[in-house]
Coordinates of C-alpha atoms and ligand atoms in Angstrom, one line a residue:
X1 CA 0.0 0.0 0.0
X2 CA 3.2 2.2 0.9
X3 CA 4.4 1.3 -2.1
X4 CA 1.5 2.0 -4.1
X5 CA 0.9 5.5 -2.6
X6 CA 4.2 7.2 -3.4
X7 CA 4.0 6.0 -7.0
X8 CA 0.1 7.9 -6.9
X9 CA 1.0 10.8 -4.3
X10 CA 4.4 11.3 -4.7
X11 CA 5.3 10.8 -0.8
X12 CA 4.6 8.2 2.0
X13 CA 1.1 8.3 3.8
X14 CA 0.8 9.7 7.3
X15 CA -2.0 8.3 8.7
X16 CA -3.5 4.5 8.6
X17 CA -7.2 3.5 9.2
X18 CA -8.5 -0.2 9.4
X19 CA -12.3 -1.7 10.2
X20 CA -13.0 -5.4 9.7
X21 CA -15.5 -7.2 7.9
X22 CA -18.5 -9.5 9.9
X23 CA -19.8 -12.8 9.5
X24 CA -23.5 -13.6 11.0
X25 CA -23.2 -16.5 13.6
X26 CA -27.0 -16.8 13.5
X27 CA -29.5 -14.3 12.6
X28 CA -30.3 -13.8 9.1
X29 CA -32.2 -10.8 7.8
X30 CA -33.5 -9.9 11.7
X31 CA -30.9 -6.8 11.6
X32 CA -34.0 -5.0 9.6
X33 CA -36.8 -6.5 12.0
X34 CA -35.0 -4.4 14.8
X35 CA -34.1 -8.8 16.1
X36 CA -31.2 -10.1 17.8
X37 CA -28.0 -11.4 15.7
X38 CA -24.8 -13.0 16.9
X39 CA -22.0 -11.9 15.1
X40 CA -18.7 -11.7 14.6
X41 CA -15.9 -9.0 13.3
X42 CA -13.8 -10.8 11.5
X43 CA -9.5 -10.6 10.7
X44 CA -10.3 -10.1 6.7
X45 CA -10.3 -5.8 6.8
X46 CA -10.3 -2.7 4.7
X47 CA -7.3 -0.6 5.1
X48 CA -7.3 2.9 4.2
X49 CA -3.5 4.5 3.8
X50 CA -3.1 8.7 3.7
X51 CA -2.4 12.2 3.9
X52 CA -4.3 14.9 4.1
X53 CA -4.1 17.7 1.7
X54 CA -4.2 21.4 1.9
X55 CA -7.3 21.5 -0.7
X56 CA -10.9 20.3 0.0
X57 CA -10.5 17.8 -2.3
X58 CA -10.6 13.8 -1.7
X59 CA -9.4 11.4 -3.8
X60 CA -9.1 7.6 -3.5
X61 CA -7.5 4.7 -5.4
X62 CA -8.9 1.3 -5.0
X63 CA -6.2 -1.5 -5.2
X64 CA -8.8 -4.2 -5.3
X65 CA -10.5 -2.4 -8.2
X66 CA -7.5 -1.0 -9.7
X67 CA -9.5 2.4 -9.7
X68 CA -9.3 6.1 -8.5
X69 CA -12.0 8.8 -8.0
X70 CA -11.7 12.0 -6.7
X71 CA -14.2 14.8 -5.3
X72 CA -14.6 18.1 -3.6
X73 CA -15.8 17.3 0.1
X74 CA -17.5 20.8 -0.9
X75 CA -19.9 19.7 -2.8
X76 CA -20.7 16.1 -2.9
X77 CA -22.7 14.0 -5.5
X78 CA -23.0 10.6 -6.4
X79 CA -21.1 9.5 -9.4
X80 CA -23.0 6.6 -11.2
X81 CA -19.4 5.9 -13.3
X82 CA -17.4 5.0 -10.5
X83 CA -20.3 3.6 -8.0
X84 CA -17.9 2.4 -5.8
X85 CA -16.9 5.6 -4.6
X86 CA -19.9 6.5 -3.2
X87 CA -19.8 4.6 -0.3
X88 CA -16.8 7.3 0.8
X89 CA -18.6 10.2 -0.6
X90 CA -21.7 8.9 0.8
X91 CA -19.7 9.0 4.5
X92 CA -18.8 12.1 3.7
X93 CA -22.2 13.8 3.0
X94 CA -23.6 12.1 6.1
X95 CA -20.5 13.4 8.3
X96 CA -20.6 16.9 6.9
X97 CA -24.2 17.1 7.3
X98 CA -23.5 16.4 10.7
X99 CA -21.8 19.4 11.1
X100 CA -18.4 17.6 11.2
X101 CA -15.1 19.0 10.0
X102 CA -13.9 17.1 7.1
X103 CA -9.7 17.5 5.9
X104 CA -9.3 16.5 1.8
X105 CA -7.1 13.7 1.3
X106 CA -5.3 11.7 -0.7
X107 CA -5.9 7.7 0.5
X108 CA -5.3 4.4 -0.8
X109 CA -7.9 1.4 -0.2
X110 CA -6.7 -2.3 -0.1
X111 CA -9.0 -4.9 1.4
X112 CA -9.3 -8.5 2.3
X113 CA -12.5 -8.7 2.7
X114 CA -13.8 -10.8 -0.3
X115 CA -16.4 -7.9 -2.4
X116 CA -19.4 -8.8 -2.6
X117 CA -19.8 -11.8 -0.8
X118 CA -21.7 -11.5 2.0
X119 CA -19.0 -10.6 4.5
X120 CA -19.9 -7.0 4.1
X121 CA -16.8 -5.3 2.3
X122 CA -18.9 -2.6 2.1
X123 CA -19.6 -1.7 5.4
X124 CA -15.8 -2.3 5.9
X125 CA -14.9 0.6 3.3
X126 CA -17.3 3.2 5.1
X127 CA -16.4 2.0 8.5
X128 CA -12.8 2.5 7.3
X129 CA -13.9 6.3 5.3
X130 CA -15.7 7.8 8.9
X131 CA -12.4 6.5 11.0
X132 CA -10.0 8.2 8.7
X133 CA -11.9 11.8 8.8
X134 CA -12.1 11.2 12.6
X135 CA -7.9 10.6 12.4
X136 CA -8.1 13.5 10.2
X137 CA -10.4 16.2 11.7
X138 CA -8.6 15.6 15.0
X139 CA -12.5 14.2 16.9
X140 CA -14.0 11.0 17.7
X141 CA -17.5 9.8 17.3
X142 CA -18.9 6.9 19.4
X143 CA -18.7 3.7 17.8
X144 CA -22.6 2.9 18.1
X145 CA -23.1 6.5 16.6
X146 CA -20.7 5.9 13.7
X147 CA -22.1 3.1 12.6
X148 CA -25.3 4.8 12.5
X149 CA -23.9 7.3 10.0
X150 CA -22.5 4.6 8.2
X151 CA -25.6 2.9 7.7
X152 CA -26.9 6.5 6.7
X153 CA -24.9 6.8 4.3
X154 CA -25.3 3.2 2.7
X155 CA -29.2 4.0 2.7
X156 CA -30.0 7.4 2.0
X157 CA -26.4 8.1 -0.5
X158 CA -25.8 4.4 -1.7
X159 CA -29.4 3.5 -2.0
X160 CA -28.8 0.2 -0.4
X161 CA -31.6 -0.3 2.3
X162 CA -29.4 -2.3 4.4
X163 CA -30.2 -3.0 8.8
X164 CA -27.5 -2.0 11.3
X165 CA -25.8 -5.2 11.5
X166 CA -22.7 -4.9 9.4
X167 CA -22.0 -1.3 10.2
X168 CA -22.0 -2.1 14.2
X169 CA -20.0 -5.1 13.5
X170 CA -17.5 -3.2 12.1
X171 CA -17.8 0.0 14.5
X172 CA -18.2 -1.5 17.9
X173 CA -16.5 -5.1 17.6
X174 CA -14.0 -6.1 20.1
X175 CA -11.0 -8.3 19.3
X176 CA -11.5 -12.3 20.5
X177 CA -15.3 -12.4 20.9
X178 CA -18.4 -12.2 19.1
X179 CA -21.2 -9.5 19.9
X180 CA -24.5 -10.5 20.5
X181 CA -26.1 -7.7 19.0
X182 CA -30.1 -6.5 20.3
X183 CA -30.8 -3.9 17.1
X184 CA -33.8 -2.8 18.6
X185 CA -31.8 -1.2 21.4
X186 CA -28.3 -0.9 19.5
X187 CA -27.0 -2.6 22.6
X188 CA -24.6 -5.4 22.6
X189 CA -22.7 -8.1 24.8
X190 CA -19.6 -9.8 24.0
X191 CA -19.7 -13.4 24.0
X192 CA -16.4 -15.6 24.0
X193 CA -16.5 -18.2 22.1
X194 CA -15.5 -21.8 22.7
X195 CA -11.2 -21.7 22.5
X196 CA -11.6 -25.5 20.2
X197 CA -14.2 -24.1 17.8
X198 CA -12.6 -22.8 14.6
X199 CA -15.6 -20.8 13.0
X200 CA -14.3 -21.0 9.2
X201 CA -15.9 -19.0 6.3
X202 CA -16.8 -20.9 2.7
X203 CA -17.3 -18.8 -0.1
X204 CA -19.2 -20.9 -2.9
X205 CA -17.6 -18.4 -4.9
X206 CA -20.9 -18.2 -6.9
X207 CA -22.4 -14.8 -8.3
X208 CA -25.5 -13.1 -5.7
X209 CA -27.4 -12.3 -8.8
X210 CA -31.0 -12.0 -6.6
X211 CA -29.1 -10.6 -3.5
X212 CA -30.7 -6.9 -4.3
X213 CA -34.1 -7.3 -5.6
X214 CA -34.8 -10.2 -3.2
X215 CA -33.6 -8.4 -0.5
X216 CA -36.0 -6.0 -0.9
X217 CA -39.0 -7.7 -1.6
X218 CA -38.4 -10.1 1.5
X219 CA -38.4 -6.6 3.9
X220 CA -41.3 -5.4 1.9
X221 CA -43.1 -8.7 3.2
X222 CA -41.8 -8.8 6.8
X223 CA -43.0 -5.0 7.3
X224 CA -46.6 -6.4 6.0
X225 CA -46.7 -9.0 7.7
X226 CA -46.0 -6.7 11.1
X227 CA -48.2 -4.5 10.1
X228 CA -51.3 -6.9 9.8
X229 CA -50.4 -8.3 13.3
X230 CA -50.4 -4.4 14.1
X231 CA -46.6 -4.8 15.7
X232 CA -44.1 -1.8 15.3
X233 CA -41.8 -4.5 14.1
X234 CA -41.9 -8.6 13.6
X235 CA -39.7 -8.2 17.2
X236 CA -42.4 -7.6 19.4
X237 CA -44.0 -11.1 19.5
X238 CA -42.9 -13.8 21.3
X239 CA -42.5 -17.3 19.2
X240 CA -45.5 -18.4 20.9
X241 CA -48.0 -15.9 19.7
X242 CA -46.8 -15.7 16.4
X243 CA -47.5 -19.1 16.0
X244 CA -50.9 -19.0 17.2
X245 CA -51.5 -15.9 15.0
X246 CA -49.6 -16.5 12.2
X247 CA -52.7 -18.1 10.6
X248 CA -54.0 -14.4 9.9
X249 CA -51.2 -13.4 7.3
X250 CA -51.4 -14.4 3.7
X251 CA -49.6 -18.1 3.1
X252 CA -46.1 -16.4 1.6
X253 CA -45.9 -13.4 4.0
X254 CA -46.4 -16.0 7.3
X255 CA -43.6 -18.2 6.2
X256 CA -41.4 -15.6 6.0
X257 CA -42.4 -13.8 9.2
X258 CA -41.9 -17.4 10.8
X259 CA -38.1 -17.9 9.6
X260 CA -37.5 -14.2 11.0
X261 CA -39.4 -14.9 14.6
X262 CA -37.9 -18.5 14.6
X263 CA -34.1 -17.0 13.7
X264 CA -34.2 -14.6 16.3
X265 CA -35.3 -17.5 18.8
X266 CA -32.6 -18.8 18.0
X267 CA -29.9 -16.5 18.5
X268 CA -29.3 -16.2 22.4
X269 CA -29.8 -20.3 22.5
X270 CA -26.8 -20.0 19.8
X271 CA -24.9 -17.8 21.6
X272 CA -25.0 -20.2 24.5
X273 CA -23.8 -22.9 22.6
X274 CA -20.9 -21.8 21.2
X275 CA -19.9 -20.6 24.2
X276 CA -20.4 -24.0 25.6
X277 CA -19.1 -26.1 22.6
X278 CA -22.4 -27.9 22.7
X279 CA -22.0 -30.1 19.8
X280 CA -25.8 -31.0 19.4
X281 CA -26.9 -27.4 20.3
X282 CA -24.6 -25.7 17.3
X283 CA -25.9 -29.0 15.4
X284 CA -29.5 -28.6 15.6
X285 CA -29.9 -24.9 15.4
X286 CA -27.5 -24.6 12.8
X287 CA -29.9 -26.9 10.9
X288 CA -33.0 -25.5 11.6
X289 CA -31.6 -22.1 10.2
X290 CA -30.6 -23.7 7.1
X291 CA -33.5 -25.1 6.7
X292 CA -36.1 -21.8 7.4
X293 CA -33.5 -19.7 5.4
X294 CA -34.4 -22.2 2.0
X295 CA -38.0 -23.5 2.8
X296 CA -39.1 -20.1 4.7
X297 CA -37.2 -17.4 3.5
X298 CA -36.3 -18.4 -0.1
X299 CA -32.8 -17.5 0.4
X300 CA -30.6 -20.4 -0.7
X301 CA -29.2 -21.0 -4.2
X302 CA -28.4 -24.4 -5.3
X303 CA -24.6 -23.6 -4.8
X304 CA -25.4 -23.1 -1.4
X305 CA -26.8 -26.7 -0.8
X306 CA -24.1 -28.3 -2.3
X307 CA -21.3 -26.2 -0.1
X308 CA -23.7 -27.6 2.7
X309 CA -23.4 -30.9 1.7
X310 CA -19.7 -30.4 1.3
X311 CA -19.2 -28.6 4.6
X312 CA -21.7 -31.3 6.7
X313 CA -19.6 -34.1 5.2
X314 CA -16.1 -33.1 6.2
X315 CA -14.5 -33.7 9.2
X316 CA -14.5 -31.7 12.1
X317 CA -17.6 -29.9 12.1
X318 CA -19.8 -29.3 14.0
X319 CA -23.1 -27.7 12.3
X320 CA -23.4 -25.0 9.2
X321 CA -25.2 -22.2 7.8
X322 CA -25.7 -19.7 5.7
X323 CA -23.9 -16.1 5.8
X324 CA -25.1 -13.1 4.9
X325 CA -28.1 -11.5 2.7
X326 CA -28.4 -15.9 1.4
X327 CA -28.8 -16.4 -2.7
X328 CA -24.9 -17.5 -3.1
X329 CA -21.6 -15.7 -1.6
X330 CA -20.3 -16.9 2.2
X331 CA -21.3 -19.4 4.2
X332 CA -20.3 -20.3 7.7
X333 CA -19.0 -23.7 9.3
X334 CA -18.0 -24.4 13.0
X335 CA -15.4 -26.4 13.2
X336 CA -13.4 -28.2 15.8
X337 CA -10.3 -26.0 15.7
X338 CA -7.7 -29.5 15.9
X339 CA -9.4 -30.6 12.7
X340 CA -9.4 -27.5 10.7
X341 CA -7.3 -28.3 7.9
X342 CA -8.7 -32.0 7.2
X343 CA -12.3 -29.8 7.2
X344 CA -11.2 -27.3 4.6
X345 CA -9.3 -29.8 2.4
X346 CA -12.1 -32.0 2.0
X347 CA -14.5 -29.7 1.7
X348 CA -12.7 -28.4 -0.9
X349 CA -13.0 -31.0 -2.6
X350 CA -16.0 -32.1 -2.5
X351 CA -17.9 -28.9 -3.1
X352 CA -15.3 -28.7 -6.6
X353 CA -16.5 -32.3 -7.4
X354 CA -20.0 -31.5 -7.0
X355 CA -20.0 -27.9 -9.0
X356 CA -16.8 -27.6 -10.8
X357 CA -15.8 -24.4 -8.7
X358 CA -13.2 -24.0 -6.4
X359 CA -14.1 -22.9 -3.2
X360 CA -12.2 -20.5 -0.6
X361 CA -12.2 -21.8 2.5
X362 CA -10.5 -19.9 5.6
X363 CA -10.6 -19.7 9.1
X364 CA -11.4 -16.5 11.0
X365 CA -10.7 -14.9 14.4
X366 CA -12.6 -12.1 16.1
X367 CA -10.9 -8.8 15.3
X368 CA -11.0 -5.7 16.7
X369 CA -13.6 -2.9 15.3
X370 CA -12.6 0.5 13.2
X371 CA -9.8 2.4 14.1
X372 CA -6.4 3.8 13.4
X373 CA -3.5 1.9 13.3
Ligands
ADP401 P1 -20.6 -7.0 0.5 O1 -20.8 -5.8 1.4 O2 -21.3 -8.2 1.0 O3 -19.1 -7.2 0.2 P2 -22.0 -5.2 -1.3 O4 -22.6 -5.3 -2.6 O5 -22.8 -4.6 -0.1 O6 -21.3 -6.6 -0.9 O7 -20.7 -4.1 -1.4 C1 -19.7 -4.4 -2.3 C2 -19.4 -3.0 -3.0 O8 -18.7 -2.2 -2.1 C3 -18.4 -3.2 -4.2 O9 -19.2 -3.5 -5.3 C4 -17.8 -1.8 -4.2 O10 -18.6 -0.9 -4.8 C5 -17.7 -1.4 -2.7 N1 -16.4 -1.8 -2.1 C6 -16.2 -2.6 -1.1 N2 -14.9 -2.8 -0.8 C7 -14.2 -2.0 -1.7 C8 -12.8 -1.7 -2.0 N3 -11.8 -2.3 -1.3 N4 -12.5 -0.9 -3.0 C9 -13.5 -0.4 -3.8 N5 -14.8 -0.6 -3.6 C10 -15.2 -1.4 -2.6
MG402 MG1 -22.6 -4.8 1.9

């Protein structure tokens, strides 16, 4: 990154800004239905290398994208060429609306957080953007309030009508443990997982071509489904009264209010178990997810229930799930950390027999949330 600034710049950066990527323990899609989700910042994170200029002026090069944009923290617009960039102009807007200082720069982005995959590279980059104007404006934000702007910023600027999950991951995570996460509350509890678990991401590696339009239309149905039960969100009833009421929503709308109410049952009972290495807990909940996330919520793709088949087959684990938004991308294994590398081997294997892909397995470890390094 050095290396690649003073070829763009012409002299070495001054100032270094990192925030991790997530991956969803349990808890799919209840971010948005103000649920509960276990999840965990992740060591795969978006760097951010620079120097501030004397000009108003930002401008960013992308060594994942091979690509630069530039813009004047003046006056900031979207730019639909080089969409990318709005997730930093977008924190920027949001910052300087909130009366917020904001230094030009000159700033060089590498990540390891796969793009696009469900491990929410995108978060990462904003989380990363708002940490380097705090380093450069000389104030701090709260973490809970910074990922609030984030998620501003990835809603109202982006357009993407993402929850709070991945921008809190990335804000307020704390290195070795996972956050149980309440978002109706934005309030959180760290929870250490079991020291012979290895949780180990799988990336089928396959396109998210429904990810966006799906995405949508799922929340459309949740908030109806609320709505007719006249709740503020699908949150505020217990598992046992939505199942004696769920016989007043329209078929489609009640199966997916069910996977939502079910997930977030299952989240603190999850939390538990991991914490416990309770091999039939993490077995049967992981399954149950799985199984509401395809038959409930529509989200799996079939290159997700072959990685399942491939992960449930190796050795070493312990139960699997989906990651993320569903429809392809990352999925996530527990495995027992002594048996790691006989898990990803074969599962290599066996999920590039059965599709003709090659995987990318890799084990993760909590990281620590945004900051300066
Ligand atoms: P995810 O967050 O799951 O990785 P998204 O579709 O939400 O997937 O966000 C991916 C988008 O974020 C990319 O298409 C790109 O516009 C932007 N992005 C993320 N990381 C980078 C990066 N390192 N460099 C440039 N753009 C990035
Ligand atoms: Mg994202």
């Amino acid at each position: 990154m050095t290396e690649r600034f003073l070829e763009r710049f012409g002299a070495a950066p001054t100032i270094w800004t990192r925030a991790p990527g997530r991956v969803d323990l349990m808890g799919s899609h209840t971010d948005y239905n103000l649920g509960c989700v276990l999840t965990l910042p992740i060591g795969r994170d978006t760097w951010i290398a620079a120097r501030p200029r004397r000009d108003n002026f930002a401008r960013l090069h992308s060594m994942n994208l091979e690509a630069s944009a530039e813009f004047n923290l003046d006056s900031i617009e979207p730019d639909a060429g080089q969409r990318w960039s709005d997730y930093a102009r977008g924190v920027a807007s949001v910052l300087a609306r909130e009366g917020k200082t904001l230094t030009g720069f000159d700033a060089v982005i590498h990540s390891t957080v796969p793009i696009g995959s469900g491990l929410s590279s995108s978060a990462a980059l904003e989380c990363a953007v708002a940490t380097l104007f705090e380093a450069l404006g000389g104030w701090r934000l709260d973490p809970v309030r910074k990922a609030q702007l984030c998620q501003r910023a990835e809603n109202q600027f982006v357009g993407v009508n993402c929850g709070i999950l991945d921008q809190y991951t990335s804000c307020v995570g704390q290195a070795g443990c996972a956050l149980l996460l309440d978002c109706r509350d934005l309030s959180s509890r760290a929870v250490q997982l079991s020291p012979a678990l290895q949780v180990t991401i799988c990336d089928t590696k396959s396109k998210r071509e429904l990810a966006g339009s799906e995405y949508g239309r799922r929340r459309a149905q949740c908030e109806e489904g609320a709505r007719r039960l006249g709740l503020k969100s699908l949150r505020e009833i217990p598992l046992g009264d939505f199942h004696n009421r769920e016989a007043e929503l329209p078929a489609d709308v009640a199966r997916r209010c069910r996977f939502i109410v079910e997930e977030h049952d299952r989240v603190g009972r999850m939390a538990e178990a991991l914490a416990a290495h309770d091999r039939e807990a993490i077995r049967g909940l992981t399954a149950a997810s799985f199984r509401g996330a395809c038959d409930l919520y529509e989200i799996g793709a079939p290159p997700m229930l072959a990685m399942m088949q491939a992960m449930l087959n190796a050795p070493g684990v312990l139960g699997a799930r989906q990651a993320g938004a569903g429809f392809g991308g990352c999925m996530v294994a527990f495995v027992e950390k002594a048996r790691t590398a006989e898990f990803t081997r074969e599962a290599t294997a066996a999920y590039a027999a059965a599709t003709g892909i090659v995987p990318d397995i890799f084990p993760v470890d909590a990281a620590a949330g945004a900051g300066r390094c």
